[in-house]
PDB file of C-alpha atoms and ligand atoms in Angstrom:
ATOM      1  CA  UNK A   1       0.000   0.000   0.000  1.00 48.00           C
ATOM      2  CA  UNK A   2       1.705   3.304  -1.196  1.00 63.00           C
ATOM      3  CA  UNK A   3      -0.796   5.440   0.925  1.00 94.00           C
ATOM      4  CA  UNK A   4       0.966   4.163   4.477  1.00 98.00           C
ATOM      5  CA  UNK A   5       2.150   6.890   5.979  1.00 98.00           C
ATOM      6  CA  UNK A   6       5.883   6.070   6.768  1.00 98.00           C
ATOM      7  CA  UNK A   7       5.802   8.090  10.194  1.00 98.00           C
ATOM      8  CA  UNK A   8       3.174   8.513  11.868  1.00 99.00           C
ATOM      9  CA  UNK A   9       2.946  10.902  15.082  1.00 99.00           C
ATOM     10  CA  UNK A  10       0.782  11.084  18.025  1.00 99.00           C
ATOM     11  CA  UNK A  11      -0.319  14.368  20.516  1.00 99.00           C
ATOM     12  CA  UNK A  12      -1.830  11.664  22.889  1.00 99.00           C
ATOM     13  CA  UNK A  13      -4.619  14.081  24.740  1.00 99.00           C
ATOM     14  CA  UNK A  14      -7.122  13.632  26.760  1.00 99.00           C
ATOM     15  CA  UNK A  15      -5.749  11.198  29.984  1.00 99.00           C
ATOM     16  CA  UNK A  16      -7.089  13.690  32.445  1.00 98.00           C
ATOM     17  CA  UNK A  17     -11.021  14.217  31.055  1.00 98.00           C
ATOM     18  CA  UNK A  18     -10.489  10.402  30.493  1.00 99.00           C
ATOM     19  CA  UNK A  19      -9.858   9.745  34.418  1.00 98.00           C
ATOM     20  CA  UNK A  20     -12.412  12.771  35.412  1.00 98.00           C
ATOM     21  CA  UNK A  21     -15.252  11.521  33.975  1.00 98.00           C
ATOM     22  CA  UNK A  22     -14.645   8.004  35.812  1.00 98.00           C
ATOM     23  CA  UNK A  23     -14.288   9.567  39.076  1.00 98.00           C
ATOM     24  CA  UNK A  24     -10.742   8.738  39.040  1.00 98.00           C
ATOM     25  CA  UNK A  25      -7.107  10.223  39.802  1.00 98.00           C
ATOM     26  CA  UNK A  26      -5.731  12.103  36.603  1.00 98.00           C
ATOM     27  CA  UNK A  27      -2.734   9.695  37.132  1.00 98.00           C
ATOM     28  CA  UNK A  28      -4.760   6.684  36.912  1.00 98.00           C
ATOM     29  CA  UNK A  29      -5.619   8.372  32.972  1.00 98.00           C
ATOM     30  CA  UNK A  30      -1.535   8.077  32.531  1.00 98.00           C
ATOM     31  CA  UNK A  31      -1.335   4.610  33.271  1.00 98.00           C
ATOM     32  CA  UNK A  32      -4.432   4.020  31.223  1.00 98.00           C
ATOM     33  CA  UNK A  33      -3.001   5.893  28.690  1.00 98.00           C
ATOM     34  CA  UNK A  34       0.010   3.497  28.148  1.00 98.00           C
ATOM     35  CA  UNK A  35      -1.840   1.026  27.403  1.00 98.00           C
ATOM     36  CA  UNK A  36      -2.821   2.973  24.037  1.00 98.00           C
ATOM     37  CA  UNK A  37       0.498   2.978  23.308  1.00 98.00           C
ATOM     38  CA  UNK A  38       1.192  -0.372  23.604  1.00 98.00           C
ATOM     39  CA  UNK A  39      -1.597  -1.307  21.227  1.00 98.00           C
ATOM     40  CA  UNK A  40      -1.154   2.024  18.770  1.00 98.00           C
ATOM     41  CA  UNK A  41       2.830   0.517  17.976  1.00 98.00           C
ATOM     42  CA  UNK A  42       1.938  -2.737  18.006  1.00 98.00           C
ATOM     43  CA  UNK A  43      -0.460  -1.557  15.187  1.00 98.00           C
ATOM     44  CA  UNK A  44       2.138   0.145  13.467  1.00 98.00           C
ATOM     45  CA  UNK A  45       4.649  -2.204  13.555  1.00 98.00           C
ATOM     46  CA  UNK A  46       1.851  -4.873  12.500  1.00 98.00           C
ATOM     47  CA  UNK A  47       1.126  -2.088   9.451  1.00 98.00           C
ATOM     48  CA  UNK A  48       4.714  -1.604   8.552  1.00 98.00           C
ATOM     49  CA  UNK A  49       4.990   2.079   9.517  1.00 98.00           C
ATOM     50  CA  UNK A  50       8.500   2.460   9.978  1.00 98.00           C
ATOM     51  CA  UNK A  51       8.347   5.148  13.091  1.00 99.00           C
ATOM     52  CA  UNK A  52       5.923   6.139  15.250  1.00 99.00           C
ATOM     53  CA  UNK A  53       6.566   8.813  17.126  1.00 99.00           C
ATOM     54  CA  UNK A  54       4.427  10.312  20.689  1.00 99.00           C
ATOM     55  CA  UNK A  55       4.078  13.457  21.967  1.00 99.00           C
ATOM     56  CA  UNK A  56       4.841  12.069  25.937  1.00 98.00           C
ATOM     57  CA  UNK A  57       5.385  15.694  27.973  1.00 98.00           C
ATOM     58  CA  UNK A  58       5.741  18.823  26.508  1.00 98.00           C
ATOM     59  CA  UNK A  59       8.596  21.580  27.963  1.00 98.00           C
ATOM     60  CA  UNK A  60       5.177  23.330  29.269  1.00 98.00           C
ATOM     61  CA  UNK A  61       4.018  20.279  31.029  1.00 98.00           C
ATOM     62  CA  UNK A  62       7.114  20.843  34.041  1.00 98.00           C
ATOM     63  CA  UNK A  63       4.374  23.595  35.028  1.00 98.00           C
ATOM     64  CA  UNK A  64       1.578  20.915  36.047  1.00 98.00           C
ATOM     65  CA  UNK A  65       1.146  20.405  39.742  1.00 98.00           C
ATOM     66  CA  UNK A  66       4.594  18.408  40.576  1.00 98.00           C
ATOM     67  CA  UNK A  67       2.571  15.427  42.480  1.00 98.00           C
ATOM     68  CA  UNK A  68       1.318  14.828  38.300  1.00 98.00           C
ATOM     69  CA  UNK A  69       4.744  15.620  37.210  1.00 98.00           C
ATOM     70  CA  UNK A  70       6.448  12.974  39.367  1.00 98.00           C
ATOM     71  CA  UNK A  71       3.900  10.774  38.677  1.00 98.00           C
ATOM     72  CA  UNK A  72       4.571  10.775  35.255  1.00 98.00           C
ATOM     73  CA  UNK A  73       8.011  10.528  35.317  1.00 98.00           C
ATOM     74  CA  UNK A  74       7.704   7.466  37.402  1.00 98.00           C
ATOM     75  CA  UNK A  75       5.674   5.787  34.973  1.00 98.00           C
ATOM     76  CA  UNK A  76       8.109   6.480  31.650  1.00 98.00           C
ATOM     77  CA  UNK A  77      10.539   4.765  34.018  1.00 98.00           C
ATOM     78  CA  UNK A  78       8.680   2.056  34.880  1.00 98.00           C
ATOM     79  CA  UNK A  79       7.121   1.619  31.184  1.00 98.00           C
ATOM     80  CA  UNK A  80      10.849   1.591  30.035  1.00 98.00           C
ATOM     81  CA  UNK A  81      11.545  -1.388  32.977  1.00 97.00           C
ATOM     82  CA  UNK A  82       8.451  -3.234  31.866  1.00 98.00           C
ATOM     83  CA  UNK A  83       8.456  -2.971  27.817  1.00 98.00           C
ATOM     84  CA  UNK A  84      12.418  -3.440  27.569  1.00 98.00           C
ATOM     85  CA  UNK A  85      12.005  -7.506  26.309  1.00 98.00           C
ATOM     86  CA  UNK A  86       9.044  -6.759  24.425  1.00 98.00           C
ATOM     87  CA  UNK A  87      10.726  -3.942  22.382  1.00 98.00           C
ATOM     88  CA  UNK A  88      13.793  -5.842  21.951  1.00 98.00           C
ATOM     89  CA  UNK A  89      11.708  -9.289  21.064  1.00 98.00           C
ATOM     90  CA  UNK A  90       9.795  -6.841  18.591  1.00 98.00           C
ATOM     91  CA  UNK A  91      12.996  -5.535  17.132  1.00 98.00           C
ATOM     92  CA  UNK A  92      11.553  -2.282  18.206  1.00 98.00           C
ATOM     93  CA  UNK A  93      14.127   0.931  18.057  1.00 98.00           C
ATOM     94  CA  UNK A  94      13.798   3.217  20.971  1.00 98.00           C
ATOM     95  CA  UNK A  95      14.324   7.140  20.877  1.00 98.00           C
ATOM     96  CA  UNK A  96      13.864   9.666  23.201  1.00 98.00           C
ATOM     97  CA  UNK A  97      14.401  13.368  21.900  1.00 99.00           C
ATOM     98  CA  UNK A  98      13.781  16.511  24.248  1.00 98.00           C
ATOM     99  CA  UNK A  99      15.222  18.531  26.624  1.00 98.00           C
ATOM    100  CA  UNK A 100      17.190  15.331  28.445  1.00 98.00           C
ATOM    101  CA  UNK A 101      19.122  17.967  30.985  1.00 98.00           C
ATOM    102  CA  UNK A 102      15.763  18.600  32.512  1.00 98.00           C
ATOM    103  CA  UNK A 103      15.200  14.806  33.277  1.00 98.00           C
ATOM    104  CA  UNK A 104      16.587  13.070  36.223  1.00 98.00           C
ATOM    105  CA  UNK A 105      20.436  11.326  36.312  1.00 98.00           C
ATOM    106  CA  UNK A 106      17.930   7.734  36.991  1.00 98.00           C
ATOM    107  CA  UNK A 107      16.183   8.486  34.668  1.00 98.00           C
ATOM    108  CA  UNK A 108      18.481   9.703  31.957  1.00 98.00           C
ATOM    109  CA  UNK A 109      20.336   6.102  32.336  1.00 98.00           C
ATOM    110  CA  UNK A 110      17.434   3.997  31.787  1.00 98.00           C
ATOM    111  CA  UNK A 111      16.632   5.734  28.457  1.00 98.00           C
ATOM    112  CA  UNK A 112      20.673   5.604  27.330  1.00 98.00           C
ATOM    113  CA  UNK A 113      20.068   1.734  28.403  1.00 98.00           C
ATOM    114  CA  UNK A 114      17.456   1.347  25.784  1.00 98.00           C
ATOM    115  CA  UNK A 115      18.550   3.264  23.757  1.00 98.00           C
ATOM    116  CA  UNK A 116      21.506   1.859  23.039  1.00 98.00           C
ATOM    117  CA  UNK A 117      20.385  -1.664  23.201  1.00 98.00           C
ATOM    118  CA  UNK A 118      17.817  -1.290  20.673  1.00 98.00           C
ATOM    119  CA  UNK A 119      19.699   0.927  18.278  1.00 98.00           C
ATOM    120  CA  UNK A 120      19.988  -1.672  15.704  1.00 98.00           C
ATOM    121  CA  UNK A 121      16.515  -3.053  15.750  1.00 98.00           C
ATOM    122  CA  UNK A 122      15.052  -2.243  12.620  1.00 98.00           C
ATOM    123  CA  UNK A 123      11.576  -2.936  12.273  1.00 98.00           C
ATOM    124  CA  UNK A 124       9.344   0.119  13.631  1.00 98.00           C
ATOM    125  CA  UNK A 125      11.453   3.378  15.369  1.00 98.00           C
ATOM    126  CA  UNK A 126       9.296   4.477  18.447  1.00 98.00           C
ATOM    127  CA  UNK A 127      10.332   7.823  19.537  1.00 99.00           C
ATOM    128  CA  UNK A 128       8.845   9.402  22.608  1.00 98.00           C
ATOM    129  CA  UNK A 129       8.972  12.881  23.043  1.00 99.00           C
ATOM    130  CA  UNK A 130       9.793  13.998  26.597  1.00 98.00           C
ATOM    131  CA  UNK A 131      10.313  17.595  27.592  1.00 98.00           C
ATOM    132  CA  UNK A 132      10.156  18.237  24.341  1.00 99.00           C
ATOM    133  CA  UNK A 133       8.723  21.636  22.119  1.00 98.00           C
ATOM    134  CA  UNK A 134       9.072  22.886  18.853  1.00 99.00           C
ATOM    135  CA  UNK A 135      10.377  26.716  20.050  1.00 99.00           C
ATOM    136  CA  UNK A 136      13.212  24.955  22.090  1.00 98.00           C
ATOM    137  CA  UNK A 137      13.890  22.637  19.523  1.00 99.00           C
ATOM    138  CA  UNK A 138      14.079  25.677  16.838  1.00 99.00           C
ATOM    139  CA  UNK A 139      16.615  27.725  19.881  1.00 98.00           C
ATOM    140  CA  UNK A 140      19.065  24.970  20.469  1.00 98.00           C
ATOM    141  CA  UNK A 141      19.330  24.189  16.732  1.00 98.00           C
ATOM    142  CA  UNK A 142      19.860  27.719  15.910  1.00 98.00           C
ATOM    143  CA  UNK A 143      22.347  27.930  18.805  1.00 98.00           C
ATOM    144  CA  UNK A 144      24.018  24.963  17.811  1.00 98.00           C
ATOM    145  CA  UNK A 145      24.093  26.171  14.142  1.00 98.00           C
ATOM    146  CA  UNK A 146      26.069  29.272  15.231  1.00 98.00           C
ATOM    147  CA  UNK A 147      27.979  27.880  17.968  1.00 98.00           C
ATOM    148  CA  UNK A 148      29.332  25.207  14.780  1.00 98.00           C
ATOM    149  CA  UNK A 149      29.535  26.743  11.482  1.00 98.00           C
ATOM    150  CA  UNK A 150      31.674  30.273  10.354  1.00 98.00           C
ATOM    151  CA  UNK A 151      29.405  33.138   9.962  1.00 98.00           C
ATOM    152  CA  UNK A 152      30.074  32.204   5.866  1.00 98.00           C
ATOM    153  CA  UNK A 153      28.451  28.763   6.423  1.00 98.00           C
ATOM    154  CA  UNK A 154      26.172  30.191   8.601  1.00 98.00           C
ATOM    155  CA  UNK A 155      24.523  32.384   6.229  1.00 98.00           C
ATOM    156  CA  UNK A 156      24.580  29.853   3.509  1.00 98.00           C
ATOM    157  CA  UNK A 157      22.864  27.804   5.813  1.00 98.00           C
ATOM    158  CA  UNK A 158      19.441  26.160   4.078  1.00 98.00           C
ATOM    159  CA  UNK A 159      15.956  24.348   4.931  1.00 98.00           C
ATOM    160  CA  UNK A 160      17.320  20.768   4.638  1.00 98.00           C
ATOM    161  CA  UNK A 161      20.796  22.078   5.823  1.00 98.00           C
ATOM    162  CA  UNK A 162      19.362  23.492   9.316  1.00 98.00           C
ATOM    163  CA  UNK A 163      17.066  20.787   9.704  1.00 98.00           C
ATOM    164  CA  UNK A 164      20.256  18.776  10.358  1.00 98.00           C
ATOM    165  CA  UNK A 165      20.868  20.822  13.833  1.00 98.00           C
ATOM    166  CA  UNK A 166      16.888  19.783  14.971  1.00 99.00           C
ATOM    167  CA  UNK A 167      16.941  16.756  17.520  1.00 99.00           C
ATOM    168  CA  UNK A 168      14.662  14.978  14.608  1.00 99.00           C
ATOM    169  CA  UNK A 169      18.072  14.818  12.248  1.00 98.00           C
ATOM    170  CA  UNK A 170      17.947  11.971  10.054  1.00 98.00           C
ATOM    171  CA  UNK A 171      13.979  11.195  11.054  1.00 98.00           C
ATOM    172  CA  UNK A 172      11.421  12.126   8.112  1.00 98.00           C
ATOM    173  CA  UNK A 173       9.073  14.755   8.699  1.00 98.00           C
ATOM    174  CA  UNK A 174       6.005  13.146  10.135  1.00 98.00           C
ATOM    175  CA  UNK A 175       3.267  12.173   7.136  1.00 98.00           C
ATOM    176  CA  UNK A 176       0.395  12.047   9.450  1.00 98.00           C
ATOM    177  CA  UNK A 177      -0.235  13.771  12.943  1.00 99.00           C
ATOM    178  CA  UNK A 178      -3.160  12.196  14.916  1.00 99.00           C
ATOM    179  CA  UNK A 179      -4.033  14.463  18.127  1.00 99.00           C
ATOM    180  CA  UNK A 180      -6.633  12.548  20.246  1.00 99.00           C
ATOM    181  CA  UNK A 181      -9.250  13.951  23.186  1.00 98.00           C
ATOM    182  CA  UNK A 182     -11.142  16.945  20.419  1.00 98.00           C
ATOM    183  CA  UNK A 183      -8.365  19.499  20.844  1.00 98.00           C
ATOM    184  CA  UNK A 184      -7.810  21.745  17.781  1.00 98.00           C
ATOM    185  CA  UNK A 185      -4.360  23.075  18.221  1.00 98.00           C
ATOM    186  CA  UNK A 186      -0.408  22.114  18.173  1.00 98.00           C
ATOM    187  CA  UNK A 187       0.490  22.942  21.505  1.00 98.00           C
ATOM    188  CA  UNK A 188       4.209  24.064  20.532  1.00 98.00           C
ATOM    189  CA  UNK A 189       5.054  20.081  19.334  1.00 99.00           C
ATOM    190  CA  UNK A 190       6.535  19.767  15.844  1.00 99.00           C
ATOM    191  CA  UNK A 191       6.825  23.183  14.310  1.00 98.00           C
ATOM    192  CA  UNK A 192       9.186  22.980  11.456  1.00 98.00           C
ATOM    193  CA  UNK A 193       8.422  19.575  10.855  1.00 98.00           C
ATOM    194  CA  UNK A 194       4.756  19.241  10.452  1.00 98.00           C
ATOM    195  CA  UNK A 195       5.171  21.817   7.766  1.00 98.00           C
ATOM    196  CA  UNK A 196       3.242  19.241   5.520  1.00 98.00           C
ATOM    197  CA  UNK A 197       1.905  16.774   7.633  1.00 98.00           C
ATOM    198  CA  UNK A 198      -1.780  15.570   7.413  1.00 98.00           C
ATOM    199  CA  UNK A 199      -3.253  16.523  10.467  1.00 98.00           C
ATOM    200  CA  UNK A 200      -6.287  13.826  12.135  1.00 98.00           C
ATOM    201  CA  UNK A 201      -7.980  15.560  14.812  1.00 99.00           C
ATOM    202  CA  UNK A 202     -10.682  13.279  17.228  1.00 99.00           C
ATOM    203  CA  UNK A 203     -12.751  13.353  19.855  1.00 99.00           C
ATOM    204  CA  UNK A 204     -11.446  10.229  21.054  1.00 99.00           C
ATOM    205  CA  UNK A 205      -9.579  10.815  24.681  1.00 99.00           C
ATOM    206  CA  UNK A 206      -6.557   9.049  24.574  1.00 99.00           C
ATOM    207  CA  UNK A 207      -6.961   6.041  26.872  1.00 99.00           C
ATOM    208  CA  UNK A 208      -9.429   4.708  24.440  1.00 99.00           C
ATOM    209  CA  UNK A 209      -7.464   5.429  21.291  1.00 99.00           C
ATOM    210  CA  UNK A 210      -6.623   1.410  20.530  1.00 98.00           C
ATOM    211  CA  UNK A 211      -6.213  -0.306  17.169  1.00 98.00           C
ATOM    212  CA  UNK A 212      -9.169  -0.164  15.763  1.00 98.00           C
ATOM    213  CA  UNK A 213      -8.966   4.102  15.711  1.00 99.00           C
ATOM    214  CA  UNK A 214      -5.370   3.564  14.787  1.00 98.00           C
ATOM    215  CA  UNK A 215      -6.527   1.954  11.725  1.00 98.00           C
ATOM    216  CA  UNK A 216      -9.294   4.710  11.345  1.00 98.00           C
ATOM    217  CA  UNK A 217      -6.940   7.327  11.055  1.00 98.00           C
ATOM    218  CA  UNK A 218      -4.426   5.164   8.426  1.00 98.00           C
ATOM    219  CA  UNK A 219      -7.265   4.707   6.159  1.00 98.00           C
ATOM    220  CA  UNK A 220      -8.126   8.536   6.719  1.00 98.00           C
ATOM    221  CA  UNK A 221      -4.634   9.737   5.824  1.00 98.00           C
ATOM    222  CA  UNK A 222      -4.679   7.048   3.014  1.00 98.00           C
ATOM    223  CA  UNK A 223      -7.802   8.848   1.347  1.00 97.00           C
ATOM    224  CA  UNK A 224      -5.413  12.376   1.434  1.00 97.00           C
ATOM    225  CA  UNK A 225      -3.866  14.172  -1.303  1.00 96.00           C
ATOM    226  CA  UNK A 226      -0.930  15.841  -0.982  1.00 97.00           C
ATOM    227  CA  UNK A 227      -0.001  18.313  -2.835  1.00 96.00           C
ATOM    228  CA  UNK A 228       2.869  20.174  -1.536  1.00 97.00           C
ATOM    229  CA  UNK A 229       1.639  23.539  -2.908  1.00 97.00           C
ATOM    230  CA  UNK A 230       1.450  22.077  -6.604  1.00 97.00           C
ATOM    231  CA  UNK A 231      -0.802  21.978  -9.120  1.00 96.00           C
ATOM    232  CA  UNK A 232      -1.897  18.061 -10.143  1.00 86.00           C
TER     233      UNK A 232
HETATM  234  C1  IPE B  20      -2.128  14.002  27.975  1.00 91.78           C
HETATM  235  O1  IPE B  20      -3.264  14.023  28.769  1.00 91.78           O
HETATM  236  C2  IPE B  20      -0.899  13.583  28.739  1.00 91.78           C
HETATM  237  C3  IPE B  20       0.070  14.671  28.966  1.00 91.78           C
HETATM  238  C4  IPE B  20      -0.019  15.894  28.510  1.00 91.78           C
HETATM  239  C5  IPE B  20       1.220  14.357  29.786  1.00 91.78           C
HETATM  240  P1  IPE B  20      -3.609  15.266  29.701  1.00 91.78           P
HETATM  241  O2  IPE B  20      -2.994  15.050  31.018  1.00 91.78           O
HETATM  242  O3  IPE B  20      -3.261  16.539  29.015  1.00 91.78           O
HETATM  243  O4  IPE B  20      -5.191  15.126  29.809  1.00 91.78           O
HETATM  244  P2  IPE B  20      -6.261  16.278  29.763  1.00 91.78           P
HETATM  245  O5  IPE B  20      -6.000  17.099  28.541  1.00 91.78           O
HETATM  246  O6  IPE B  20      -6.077  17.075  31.010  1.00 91.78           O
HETATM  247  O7  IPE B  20      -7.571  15.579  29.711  1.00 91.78           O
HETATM  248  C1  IPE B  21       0.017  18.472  24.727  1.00 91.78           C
HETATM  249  O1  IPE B  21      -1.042  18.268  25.605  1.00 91.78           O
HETATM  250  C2  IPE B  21       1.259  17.811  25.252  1.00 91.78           C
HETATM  251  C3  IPE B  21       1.224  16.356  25.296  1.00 91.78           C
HETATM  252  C4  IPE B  21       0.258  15.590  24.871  1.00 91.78           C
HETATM  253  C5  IPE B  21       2.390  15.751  25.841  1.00 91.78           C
HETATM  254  P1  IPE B  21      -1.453  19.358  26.682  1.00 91.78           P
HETATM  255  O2  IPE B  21      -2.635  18.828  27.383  1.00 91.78           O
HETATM  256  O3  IPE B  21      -0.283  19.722  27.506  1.00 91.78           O
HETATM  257  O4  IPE B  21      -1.819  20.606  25.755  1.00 91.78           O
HETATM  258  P2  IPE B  21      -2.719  21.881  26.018  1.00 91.78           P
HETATM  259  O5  IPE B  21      -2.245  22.481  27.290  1.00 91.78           O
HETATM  260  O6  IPE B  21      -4.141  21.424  26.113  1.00 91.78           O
HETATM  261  O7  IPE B  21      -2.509  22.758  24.822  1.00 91.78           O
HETATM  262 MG1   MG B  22      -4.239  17.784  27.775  1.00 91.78          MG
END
């Protein structure tokens, strides 16, 4: 099937309403949340998308109450702990991309772990963004642009060329961006990249986002056409 999207990307929304509306703990939305993700790359790996990328914590998200924000630091750890032989088994490629000096040293180490382990599987790449947005990804590649090239480079510097400095180097633009839980905006994820990426917007919260609206929003993006600011 030409019309699979070769990365797909994920603003998973909506744990919070998903927990409210049950009575529950926000946190208890988290945990139900990763259980969407399980089943969402297992899709895509079963589909042959070759990355799937999530939209875990946003730089912004440090500013939630920090009982939520341990919480859900806690659980990336554990979910690395518990998924580590299943994404290996799965030949499953790990990436986390973000701001990693805001993470903690335990934390940090667990992700290098995986990282590295998995860096050969090739099958699907998952990459999780944590403390991750798309201004600070612009600043640091801009600063790291500078900071590297002669003012001469520097100013021949192009698209493709600076897109090399972005933590996504060497990842292809996302082809389809899903954003569960009815929200209608990109809350500062990938700016420069989703320059153009289909965008699937639904009402589903994320805790209920399984396979069958993965599929959904495949055959949606497969019904697209994209036209890059041609004419066909
Ligand atoms: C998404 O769910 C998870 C993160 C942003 C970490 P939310 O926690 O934003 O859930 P809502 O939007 O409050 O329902
Ligand atoms: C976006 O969700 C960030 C993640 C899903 C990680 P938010 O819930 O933080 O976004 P806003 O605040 O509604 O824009
Ligand atoms: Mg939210």
């Amino acid at each position: 099937m030409n019309k699979l999207p070769q990365h797909v990307s994920i603003i998973m929304d909506g744990n919070g309403r998903w927990a409210k509306s049950r009575g529950l703990d926000r946190v208890k939305g988290h945990i139900a949340g990763v259980e969407s993700v399980r089943a969402c790359l297992e899709e895509a790996a079963e589909s042959g998308v070759r990355y799937l990328s999530l939209y875990a914590f946003s730089e912004e998200n440090w500013n939630r109450p920090q009982a939520e924000v341990m919480a859900l630091m806690e659980l990336m750890m554990d979910s690395i702990k518990k998924e580590f032989q299943s994404l290996m088994k799965n030949n499953i490629r790990f990436v986390v991309l973000g701001n990693r000096s805001r993470l903690s040293d335990k934390l940090n180490a667990s992700i290098d772990e995986l990282m590295e382990a998995s860096k050969d599987n090739d099958r699907t790449t998952l990459i999780v963004f944590l403390s991750y947005s798309g201004k600070w990804d612009l600043m640091q590649a801009m600063k790291k642009a500078a900071a590297t090239l002669s003012p001469e480079q520097f100013q021949a510097l192009d698209a493709e060329g600076f897109s090399q400095y972005l933590v996504t180097a060497g990842i292809p633009d996302p082809d389809l961006l899903i954003r569960t839980s009815g929200e209608l905006r990109i809350s500062n994820y990938l700016l420069w990249q989703s320059a153009y990426t289909e965008f699937y917007f639904t009402d589903v919260l994320w805790p209920d986002f399984r396979k069958p609206q993965f599929r959904e929003a495949l055959a949606a993006y497969a019904e697209r056409d994209r036209r890059y600011g041609k004419v066909k």
